[in-house]
Short mmCIF file of C-alpha atoms (C1' of nucleotides) in Angstrom, two decimals:
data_model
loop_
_atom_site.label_atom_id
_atom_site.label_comp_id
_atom_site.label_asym_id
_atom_site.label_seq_id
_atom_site.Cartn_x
_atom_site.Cartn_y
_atom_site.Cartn_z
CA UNK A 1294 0.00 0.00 0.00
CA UNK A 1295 2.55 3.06 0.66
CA UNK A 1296 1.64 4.24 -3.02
CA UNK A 1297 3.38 7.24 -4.10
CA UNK A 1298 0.06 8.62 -5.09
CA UNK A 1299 -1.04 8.36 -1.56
CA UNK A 1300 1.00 10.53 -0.27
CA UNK A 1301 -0.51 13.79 1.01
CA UNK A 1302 2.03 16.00 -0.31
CA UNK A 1303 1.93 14.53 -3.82
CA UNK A 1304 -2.00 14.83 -4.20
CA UNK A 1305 -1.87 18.23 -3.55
CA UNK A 1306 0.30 18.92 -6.34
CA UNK A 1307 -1.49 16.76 -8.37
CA UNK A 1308 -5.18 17.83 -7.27
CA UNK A 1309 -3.60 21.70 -8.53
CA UNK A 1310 -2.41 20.59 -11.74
CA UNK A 1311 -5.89 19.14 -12.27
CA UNK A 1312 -7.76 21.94 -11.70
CA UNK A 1313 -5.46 24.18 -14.05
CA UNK A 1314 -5.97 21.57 -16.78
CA UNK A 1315 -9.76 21.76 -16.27
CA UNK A 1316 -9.56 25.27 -16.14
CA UNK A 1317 -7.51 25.17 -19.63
CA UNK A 1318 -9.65 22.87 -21.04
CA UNK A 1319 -13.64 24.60 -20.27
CA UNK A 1320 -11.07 27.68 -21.95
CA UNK A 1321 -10.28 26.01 -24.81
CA UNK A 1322 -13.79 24.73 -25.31
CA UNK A 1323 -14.60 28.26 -25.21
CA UNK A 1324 -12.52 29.57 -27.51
CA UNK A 1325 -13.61 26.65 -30.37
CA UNK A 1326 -17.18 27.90 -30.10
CA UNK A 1327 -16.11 31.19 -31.00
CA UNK A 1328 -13.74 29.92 -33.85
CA UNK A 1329 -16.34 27.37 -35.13
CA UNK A 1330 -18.97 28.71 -37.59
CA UNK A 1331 -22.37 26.67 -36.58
CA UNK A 1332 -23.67 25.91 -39.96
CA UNK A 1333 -27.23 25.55 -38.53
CA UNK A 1334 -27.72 28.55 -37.03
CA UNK A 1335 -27.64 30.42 -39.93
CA UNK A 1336 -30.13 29.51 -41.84
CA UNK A 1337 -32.91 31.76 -42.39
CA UNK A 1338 -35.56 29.85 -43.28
CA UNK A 1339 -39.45 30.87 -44.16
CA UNK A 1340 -40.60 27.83 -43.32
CA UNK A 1341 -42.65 27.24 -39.65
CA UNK A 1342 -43.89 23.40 -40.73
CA UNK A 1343 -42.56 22.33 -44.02
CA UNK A 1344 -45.04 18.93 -43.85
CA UNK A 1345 -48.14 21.59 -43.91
CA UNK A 1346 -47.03 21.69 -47.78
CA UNK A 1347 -46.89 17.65 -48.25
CA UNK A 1348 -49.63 16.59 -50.36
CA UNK A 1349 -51.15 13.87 -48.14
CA UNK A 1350 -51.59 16.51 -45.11
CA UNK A 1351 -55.15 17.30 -44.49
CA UNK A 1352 -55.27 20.39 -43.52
CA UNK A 1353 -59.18 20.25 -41.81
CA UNK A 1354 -60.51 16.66 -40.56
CA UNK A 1355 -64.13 18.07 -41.45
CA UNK A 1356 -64.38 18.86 -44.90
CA UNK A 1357 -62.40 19.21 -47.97
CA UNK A 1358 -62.60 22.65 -49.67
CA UNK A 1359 -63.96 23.24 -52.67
CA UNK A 1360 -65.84 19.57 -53.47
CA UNK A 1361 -68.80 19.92 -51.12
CA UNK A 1362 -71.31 19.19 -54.42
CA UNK A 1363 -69.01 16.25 -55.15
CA UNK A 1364 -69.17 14.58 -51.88
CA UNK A 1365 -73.11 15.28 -51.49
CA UNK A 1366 -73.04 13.22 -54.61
CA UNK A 1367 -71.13 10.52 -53.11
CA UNK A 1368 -72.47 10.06 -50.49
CA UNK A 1369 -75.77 9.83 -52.31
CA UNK A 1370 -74.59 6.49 -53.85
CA UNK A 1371 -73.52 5.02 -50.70
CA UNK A 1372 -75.62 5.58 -48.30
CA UNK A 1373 -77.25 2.08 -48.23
CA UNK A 1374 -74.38 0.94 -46.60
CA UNK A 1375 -75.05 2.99 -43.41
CA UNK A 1376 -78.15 0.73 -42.57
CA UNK A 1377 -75.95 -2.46 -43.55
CA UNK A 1378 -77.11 -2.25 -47.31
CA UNK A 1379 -75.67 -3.05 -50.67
CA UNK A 1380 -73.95 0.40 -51.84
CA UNK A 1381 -74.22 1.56 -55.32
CA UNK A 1382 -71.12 0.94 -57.44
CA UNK A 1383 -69.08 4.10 -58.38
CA UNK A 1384 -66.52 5.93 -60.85
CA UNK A 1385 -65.15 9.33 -60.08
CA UNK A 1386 -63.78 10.67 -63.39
CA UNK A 1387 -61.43 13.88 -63.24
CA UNK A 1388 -57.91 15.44 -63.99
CA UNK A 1389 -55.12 14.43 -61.56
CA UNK A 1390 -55.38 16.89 -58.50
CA UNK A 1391 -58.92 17.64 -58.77
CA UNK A 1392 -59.33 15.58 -54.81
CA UNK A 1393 -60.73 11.94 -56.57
CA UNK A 1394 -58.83 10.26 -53.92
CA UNK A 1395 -58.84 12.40 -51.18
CA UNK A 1396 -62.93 12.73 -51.35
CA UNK A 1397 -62.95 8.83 -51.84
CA UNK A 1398 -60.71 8.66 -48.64
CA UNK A 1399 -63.15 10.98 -46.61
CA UNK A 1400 -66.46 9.68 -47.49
CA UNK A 1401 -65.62 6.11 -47.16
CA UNK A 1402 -64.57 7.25 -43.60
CA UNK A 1403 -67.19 9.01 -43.02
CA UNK A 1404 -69.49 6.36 -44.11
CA UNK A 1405 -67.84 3.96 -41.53
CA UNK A 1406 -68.37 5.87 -38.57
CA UNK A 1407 -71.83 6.84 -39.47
CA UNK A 1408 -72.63 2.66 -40.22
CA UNK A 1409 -71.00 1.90 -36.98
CA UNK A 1410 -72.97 4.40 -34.67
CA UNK A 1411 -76.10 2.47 -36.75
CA UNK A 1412 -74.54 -0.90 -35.10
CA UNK A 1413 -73.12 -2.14 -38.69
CA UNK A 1414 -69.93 -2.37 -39.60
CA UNK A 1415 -67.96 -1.21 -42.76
CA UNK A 1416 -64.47 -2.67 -43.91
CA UNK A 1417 -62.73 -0.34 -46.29
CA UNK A 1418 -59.78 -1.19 -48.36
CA UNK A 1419 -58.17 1.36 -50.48
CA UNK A 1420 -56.09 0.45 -53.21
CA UNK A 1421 -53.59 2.00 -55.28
CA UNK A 1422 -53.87 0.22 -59.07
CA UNK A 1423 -50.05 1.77 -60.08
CA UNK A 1424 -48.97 -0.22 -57.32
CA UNK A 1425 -50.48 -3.44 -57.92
CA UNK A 1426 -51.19 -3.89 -61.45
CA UNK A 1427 -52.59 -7.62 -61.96
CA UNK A 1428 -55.30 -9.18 -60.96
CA UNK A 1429 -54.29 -11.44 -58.02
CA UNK A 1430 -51.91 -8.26 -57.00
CA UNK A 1431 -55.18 -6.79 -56.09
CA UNK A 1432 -57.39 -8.88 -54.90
CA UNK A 1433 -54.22 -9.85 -52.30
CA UNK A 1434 -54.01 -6.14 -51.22
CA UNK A 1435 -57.71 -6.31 -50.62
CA UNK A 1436 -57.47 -9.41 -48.48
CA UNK A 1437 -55.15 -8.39 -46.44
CA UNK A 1438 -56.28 -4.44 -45.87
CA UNK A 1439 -59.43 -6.08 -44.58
CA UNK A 1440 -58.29 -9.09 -42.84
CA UNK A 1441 -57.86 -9.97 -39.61
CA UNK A 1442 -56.71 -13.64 -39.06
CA UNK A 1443 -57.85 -13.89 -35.45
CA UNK A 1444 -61.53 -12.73 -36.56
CA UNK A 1445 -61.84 -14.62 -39.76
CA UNK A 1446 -59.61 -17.21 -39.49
CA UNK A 1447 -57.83 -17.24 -42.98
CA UNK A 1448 -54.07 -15.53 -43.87
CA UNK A 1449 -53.29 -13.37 -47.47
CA UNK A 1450 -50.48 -14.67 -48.21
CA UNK A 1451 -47.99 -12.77 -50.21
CA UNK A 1452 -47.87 -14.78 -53.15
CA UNK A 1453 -48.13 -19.01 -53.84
CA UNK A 1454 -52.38 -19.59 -54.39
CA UNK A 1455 -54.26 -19.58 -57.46
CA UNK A 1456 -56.46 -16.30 -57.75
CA UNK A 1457 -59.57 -18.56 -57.32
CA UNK A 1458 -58.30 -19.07 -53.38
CA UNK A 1459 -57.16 -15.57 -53.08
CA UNK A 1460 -60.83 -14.42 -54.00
CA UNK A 1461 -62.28 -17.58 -52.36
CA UNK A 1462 -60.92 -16.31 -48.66
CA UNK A 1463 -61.60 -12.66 -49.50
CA UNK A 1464 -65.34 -13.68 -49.61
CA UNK A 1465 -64.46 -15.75 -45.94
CA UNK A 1466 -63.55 -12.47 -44.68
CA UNK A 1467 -65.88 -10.06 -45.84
CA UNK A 1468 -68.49 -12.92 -44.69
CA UNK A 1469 -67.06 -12.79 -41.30
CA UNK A 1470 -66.10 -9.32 -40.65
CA UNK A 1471 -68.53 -6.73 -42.46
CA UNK A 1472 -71.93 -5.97 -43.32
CA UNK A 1473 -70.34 -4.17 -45.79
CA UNK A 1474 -67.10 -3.92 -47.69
CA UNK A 1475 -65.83 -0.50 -49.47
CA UNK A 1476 -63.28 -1.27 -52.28
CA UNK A 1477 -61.84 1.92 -53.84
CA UNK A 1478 -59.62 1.30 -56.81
CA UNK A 1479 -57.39 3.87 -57.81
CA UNK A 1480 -55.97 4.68 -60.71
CA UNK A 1481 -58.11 2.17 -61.86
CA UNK A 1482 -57.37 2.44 -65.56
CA UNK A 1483 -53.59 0.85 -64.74
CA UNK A 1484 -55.34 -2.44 -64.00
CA UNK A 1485 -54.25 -5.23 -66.30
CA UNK A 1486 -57.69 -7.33 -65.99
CA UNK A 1487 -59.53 -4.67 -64.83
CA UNK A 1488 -62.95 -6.37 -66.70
CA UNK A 1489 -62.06 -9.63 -64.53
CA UNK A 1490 -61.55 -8.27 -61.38
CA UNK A 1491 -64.90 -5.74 -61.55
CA UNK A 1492 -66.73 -8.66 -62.73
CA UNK A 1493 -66.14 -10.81 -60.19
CA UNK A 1494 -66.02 -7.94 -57.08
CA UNK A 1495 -69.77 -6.62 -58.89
CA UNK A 1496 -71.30 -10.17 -59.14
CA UNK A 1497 -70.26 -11.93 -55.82
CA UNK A 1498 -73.65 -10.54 -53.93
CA UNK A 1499 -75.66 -11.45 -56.43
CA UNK A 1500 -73.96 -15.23 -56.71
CA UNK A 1501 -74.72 -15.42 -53.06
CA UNK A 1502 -70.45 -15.88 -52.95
CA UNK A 1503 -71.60 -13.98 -49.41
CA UNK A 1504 -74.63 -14.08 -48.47
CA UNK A 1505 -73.21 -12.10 -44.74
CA UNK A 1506 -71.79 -8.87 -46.52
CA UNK A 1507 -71.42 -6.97 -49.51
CA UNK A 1508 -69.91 -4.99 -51.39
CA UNK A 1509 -69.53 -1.48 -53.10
CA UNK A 1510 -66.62 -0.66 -55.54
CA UNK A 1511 -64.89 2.80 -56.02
CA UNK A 1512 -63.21 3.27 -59.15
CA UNK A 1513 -61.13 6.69 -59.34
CA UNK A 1514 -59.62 7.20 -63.37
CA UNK A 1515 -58.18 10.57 -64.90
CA UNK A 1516 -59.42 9.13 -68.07
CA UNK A 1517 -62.64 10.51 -68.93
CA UNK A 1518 -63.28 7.73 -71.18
CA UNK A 1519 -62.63 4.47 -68.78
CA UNK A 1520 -65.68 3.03 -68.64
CA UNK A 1521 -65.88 2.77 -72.90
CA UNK A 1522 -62.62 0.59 -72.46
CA UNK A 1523 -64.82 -1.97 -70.14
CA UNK A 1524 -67.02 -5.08 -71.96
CA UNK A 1525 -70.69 -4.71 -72.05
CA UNK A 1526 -71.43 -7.85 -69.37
CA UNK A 1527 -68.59 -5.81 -66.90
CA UNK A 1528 -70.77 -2.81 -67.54
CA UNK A 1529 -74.05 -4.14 -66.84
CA UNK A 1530 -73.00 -5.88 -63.58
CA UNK A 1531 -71.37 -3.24 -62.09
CA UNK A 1532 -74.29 -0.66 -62.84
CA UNK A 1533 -72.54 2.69 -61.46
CA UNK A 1534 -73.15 5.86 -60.89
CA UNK A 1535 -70.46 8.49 -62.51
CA UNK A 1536 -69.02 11.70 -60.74
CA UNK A 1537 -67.25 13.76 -62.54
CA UNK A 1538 -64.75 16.30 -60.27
CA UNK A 1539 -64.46 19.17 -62.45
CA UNK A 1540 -60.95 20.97 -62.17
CA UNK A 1541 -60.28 23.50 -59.08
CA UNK A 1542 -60.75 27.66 -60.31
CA UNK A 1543 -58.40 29.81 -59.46
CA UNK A 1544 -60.98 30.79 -56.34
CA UNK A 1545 -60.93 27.76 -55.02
CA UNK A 1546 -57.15 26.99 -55.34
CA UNK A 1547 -56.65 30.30 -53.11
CA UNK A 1548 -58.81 29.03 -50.75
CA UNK A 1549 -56.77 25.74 -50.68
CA UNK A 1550 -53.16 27.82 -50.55
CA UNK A 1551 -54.65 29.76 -47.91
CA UNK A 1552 -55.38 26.71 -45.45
CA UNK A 1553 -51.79 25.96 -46.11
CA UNK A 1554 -50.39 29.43 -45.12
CA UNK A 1555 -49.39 27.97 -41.29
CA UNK A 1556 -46.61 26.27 -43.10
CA UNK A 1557 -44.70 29.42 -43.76
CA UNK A 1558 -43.37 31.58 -40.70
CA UNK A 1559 -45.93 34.73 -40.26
CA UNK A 1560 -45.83 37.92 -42.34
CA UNK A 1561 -43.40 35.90 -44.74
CA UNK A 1562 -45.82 35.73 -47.49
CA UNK A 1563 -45.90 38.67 -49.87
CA UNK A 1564 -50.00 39.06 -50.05
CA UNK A 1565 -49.53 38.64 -54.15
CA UNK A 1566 -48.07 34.98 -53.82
CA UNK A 1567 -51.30 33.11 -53.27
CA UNK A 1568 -53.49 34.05 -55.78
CA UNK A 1569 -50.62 34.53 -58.29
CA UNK A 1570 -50.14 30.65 -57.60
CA UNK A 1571 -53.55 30.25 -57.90
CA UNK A 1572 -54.01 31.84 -60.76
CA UNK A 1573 -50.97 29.95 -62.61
CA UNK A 1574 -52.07 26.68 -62.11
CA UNK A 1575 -56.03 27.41 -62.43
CA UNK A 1576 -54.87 28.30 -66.03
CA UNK A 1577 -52.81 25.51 -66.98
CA UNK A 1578 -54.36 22.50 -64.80
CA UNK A 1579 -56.64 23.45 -62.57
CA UNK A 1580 -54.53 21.03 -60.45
CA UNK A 1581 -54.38 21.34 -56.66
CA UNK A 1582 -51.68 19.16 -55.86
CA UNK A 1583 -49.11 20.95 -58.43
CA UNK A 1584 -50.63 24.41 -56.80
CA UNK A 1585 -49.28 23.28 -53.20
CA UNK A 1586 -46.12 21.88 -54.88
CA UNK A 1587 -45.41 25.36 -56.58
CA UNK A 1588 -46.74 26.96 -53.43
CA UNK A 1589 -44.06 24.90 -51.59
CA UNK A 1590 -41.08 25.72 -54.50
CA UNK A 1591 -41.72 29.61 -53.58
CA UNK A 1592 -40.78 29.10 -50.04
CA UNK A 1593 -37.44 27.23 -51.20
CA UNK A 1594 -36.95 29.28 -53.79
CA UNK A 1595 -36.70 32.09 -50.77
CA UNK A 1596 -34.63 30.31 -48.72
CA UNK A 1597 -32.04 29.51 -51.40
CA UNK A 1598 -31.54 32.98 -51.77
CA UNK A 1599 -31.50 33.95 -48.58
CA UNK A 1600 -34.80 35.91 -48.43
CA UNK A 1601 -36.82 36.42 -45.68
CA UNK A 1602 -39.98 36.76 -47.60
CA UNK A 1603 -41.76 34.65 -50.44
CA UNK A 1604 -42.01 36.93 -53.09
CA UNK A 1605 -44.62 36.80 -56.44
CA UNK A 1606 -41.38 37.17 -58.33
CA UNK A 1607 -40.44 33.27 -57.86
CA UNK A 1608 -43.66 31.63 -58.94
CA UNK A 1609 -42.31 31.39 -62.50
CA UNK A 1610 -39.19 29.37 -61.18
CA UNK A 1611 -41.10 27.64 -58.81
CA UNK A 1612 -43.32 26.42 -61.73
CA UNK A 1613 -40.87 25.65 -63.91
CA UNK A 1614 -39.33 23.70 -60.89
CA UNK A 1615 -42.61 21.60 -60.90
CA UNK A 1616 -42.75 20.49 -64.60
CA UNK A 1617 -39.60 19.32 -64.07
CA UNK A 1618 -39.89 17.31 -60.83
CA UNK A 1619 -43.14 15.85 -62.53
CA UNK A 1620 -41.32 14.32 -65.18
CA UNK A 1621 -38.63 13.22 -63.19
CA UNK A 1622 -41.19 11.43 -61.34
CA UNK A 1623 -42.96 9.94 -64.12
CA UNK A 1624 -39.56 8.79 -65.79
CA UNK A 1625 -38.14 7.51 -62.67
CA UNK A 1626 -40.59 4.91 -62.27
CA UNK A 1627 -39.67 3.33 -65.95
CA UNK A 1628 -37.15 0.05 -66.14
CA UNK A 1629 -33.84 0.96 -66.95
CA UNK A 1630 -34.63 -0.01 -70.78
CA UNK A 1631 -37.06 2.39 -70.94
CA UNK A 1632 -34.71 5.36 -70.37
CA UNK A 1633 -32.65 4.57 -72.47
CA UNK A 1634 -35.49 4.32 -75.74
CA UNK A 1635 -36.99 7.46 -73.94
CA UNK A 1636 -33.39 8.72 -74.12
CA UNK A 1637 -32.98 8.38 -77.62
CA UNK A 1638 -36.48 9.53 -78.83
CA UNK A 1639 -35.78 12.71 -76.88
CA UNK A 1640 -32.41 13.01 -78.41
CA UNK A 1641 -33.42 12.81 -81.92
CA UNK A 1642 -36.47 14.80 -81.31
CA UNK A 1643 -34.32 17.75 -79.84
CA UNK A 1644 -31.98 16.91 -82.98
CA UNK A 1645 -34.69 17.64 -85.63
CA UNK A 1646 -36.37 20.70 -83.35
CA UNK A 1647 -37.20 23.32 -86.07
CA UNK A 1648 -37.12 20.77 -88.91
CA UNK A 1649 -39.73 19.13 -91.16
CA UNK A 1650 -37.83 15.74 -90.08
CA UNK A 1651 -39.76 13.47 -87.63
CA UNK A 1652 -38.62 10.91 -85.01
CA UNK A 1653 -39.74 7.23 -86.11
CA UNK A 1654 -39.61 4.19 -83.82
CA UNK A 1655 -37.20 2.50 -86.31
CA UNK A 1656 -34.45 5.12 -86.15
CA UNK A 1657 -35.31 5.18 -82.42
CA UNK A 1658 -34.39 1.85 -82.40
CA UNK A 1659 -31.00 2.26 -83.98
CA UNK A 1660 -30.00 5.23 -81.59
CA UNK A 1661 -31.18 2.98 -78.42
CA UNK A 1662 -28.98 -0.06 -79.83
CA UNK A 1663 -25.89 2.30 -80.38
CA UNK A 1664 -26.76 3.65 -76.26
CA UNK A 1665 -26.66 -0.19 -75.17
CA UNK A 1666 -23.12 -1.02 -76.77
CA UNK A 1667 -22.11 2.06 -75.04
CA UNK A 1668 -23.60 1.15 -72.13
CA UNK A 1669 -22.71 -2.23 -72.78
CA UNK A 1670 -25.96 -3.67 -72.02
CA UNK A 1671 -27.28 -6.26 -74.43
CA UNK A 1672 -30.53 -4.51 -76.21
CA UNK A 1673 -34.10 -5.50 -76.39
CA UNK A 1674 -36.03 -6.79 -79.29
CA UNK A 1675 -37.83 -4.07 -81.38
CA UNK A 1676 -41.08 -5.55 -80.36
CA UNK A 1677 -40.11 -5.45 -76.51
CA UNK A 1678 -38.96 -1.45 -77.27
CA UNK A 1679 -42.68 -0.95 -79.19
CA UNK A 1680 -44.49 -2.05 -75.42
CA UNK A 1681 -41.90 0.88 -74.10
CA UNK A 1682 -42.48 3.18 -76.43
CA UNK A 1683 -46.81 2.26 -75.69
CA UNK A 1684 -46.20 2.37 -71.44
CA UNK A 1685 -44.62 5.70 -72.38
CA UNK A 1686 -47.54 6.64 -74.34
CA UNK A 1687 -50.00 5.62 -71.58
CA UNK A 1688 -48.15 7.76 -69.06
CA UNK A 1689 -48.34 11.08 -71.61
CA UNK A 1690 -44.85 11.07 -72.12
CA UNK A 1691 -45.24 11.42 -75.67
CA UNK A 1692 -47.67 10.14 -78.19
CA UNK A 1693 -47.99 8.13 -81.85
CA UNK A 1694 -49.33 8.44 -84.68
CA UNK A 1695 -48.93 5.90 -87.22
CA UNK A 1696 -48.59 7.46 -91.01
CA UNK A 1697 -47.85 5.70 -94.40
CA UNK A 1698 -45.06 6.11 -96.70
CA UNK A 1699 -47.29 4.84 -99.37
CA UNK A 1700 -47.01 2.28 -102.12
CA UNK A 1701 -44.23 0.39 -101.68
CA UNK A 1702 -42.64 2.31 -99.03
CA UNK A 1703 -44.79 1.09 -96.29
CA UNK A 1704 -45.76 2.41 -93.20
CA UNK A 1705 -44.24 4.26 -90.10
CA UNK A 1706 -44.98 5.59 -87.00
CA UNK A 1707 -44.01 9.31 -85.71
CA UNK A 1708 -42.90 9.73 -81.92
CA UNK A 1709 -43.73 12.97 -80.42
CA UNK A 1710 -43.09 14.17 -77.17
CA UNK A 1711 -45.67 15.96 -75.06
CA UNK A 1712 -43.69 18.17 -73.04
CA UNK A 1713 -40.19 19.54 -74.53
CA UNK A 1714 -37.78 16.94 -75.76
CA UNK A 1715 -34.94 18.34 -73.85
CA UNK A 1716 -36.73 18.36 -70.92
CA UNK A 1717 -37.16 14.52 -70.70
CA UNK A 1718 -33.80 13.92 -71.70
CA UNK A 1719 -32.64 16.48 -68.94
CA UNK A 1720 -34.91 14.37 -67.37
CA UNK A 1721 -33.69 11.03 -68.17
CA UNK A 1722 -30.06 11.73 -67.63
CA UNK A 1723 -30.84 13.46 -64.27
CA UNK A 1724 -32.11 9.64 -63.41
CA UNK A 1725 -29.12 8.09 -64.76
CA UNK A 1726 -26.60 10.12 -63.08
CA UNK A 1727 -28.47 9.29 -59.36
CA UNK A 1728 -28.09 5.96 -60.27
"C1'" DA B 283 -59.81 -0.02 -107.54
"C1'" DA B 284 -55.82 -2.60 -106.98
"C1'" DT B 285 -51.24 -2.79 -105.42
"C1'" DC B 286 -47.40 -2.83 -102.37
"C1'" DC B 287 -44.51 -3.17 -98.28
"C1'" DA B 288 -42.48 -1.52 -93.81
"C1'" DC B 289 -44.28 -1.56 -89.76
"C1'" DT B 290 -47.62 -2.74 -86.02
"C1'" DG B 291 -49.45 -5.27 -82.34
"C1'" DG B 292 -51.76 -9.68 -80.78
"C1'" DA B 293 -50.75 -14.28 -79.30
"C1'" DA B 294 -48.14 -17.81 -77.58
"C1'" DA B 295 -44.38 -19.52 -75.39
"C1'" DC B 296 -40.24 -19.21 -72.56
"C1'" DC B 297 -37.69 -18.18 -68.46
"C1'" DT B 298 -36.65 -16.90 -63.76
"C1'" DA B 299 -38.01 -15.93 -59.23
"C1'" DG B 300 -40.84 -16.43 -55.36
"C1'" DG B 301 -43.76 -19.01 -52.43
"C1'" DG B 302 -47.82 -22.16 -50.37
"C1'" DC B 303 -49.75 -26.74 -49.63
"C1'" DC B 304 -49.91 -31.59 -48.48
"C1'" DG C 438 -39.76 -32.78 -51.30
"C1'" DG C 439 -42.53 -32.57 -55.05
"C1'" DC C 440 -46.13 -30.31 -57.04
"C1'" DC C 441 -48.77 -26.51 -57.56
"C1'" DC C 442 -49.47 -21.51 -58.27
"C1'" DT C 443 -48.46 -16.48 -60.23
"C1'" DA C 444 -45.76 -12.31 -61.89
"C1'" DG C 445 -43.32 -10.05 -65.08
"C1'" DG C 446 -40.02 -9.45 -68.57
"C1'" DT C 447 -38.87 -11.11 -72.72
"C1'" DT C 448 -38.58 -13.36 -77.62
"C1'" DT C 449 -40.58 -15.29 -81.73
"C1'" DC C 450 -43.94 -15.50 -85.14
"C1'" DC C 451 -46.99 -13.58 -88.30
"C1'" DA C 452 -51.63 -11.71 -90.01
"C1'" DG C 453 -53.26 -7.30 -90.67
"C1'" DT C 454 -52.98 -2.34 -91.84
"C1'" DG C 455 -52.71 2.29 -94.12
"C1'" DG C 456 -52.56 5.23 -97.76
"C1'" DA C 457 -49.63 7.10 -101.72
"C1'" DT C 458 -48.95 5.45 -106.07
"C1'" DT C 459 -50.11 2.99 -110.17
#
DNA sequence: AATCCACTGGAAACCTAGGGCC
DNA sequence: GGCCCTAGGTTTCCAGTGGATT
């Protein structure tokens, strides 16, 4: 034990030094703040709650601005299913951002508390058709949105049954669980075998598949003409009732910003930036969901350049900003394939700009195949590149038109893009360069 | 009105991957 | 473990088409 350390004398000197190197230390710790620059603090933002501006917010539980008519209407159809009832079937037509899904969302929720203080009970299961394109990929998500296995005694699984048992333990569970099932479809036009699966949803009440429950269907489309696309025996047994949601004016769309002001820090708004907004996209789309995204751009706009208010001067670049982002988002949903055919449309399309010369899908070929040796990636047959160049087409990339060159020269068909060329190609190599 | 031909798009089949059921 | 199921991407094949030209 007679450790040098225990000495009296030495742990004085030792306790001293200690204190000085504590003392140095809170000092130096000091100092570094001061020398530091905190990168945080200085950023002025306009922003009080960014997530305000997210599309899927909902701003006011209670209603939904601007489609009171719409949802009157709806819940006209449905109402049966508040005393336990067989709903009428229904399709909600109307450009993207007009509130399709958002006023599906609401009624059907509505609808379920208003069954349940009744004493019934609603199941709802909404459905995204992008997501889930083929037939079994739907009736699964159904299943299993509605299911519980405790209550009805049957799993979804993810994949390994035929469709027939998918559907056969979908009717199990709407037999056991609800008076009444909601099924809204959206997008419903993306559906592969969208006949098969509306068949069989519309007929199982009246093929007593279950005789407990039933079922109302909500179809949601952009595409005015959906139901043509549908075979007469589809139409007849699903019997529904249209809505159409016109698009938003430029008086409603103010109304919408305006809710949406508590995302921005007060008195940072310049009172010209909301109905400018409004009036930009009531113009062009009538769109409500591009009007908060451009609402949202201002704000950044403002903080990139180290504003402290949103000015009416950067709704032009914060539209702009938009059409970009929106294709980028269409585009960056495509296979990698697809790019690259988009890729070389765009390029020969910005190539002949100003020209009589048109973009064909054979020379689009032959640009694509030179991209894949570069890329060295083996290229797809012509006929895969034609079900591109058609998915592209669907998603208003560009569109066809098939000429003739006449007598023995044949026939051809002319790409054209619907936006600017050298936008999707910024677009396209924007995708390739994030990997 | 008949002709001609490059191109289109439907159909079938193939392949790989993933998974449940008995 | 063997048999069953589906998705989804792809290739191969080929009948049909459009419209300027003859």
């Amino acid at each position: 034990m007679g450790d040098r350390a225990d000495s009296p004398h030495i742990s004085v000197l030792w306790a001293g030094s200690l204190v000085r190197y504590q003392n140095r230390l809170v000092w130096l710790e000091s100092s570094l703040k001061q020398m530091v620059e905190n990168y945080f603090e200085d950023i002025t933002t306009v922003f009080r709650d960014r997530s305000i501006l997210e599309i899927d917010y909902v701003v006011d539980q209670t209603r939904i601005i601007g489609r009171d008519e719409e949802l009157k209407a709806l819940a006209q159809s449905l109402h049966a299913a508040t005393k336990g009832n067989t709903p009428s079937n229904c399709l909600i037509y109307g450009k993207p951002g007009t509130g399709k899904s958002l006023s599906a969302k609401f009624i059907s929720r509505q609808l379920t508390e208003t069954a349940e203080s009744n004493g019934h009970s609603v199941g709802t299961a909404y459905i995204d058709c992008s997501e889930c394109k083929s037939e079994t990929d739907t009736i699964i998500s159904i299943g299993q949105k509605l299911n519980d296995p405790d209550l009805s005694g049957v799993t979804i699984p993810d994949t390994g049954l035929s469709t027939a048992k998918y559907y056969k333990r979908l009717w199990t569970i709407l037999n056991e669980r609800y008076d009444t099932g909601i099924v809204i479809l959206d997008e419903i036009d993306r559906l592969s075998d969208v006949d098969s699966v509306l068949m069989k949803l519309s007929r199982a009440g009246e093929s007593r598949k279950i005789p407990d429950s039933s079922l109302g269907i909500i179809g949601i489309s952009n595409k005015p003409r959906f139901h043509t696309q549908l075979n007469e025996r589809t139409k007849s047994s699903l019997n529904e009732r249209r809505h159409v949601f016109p698009a938003y004016t430029a008086d409603q769309l103010i109304e919408i910003l305006e809710a949406r002001k508590d995302a921005f820090k007060p008195e940072t708004v310049n009172e010209d930036v909301i109905p400018r907004t409004a009036a930009v996209s009531a113009r062009e789309y009538g769109d409500a969901r591009k009007a908060v995204d451009i609402f949202r751009y201002t704000g950044e706009i403002a903080n990139r350049n180290e504003s402290e208010v949103v000015k009416s001067a950067y709704v032009s670049e914060a539209v702009e900003r938009a059409e970009r982002d929106e294709i980028i988002e269409v585009i960056s949903t495509l296979p990698y394939h697809s790019t690259l055919v988009l890729q070389s449309a765009a390029a020969l399309a910005v190539d002949k700009q100003g020209s009589n010369d048109v973009v064909t899908t054979r020379e689009t070929y032959s640009l694509y195949e030179q991209k894949c040796s570069m890329e060295e990636t083996s290229p797809v047959s012509e006929r895969r590149v034609r079900d591109l160049l058609d998915e592209a087409e669907f998603l208003e990339i560009l569109q066809r038109t098939k000429r003739s060159a006449g007598k023995s020269h044949g026939s051809y068909t002319v790409i054209e893009f619907i936006d600017q060329p050298d936008k999707v190609l910024q677009a396209c190599k924007s995708i390739e360069s994030t990997g």
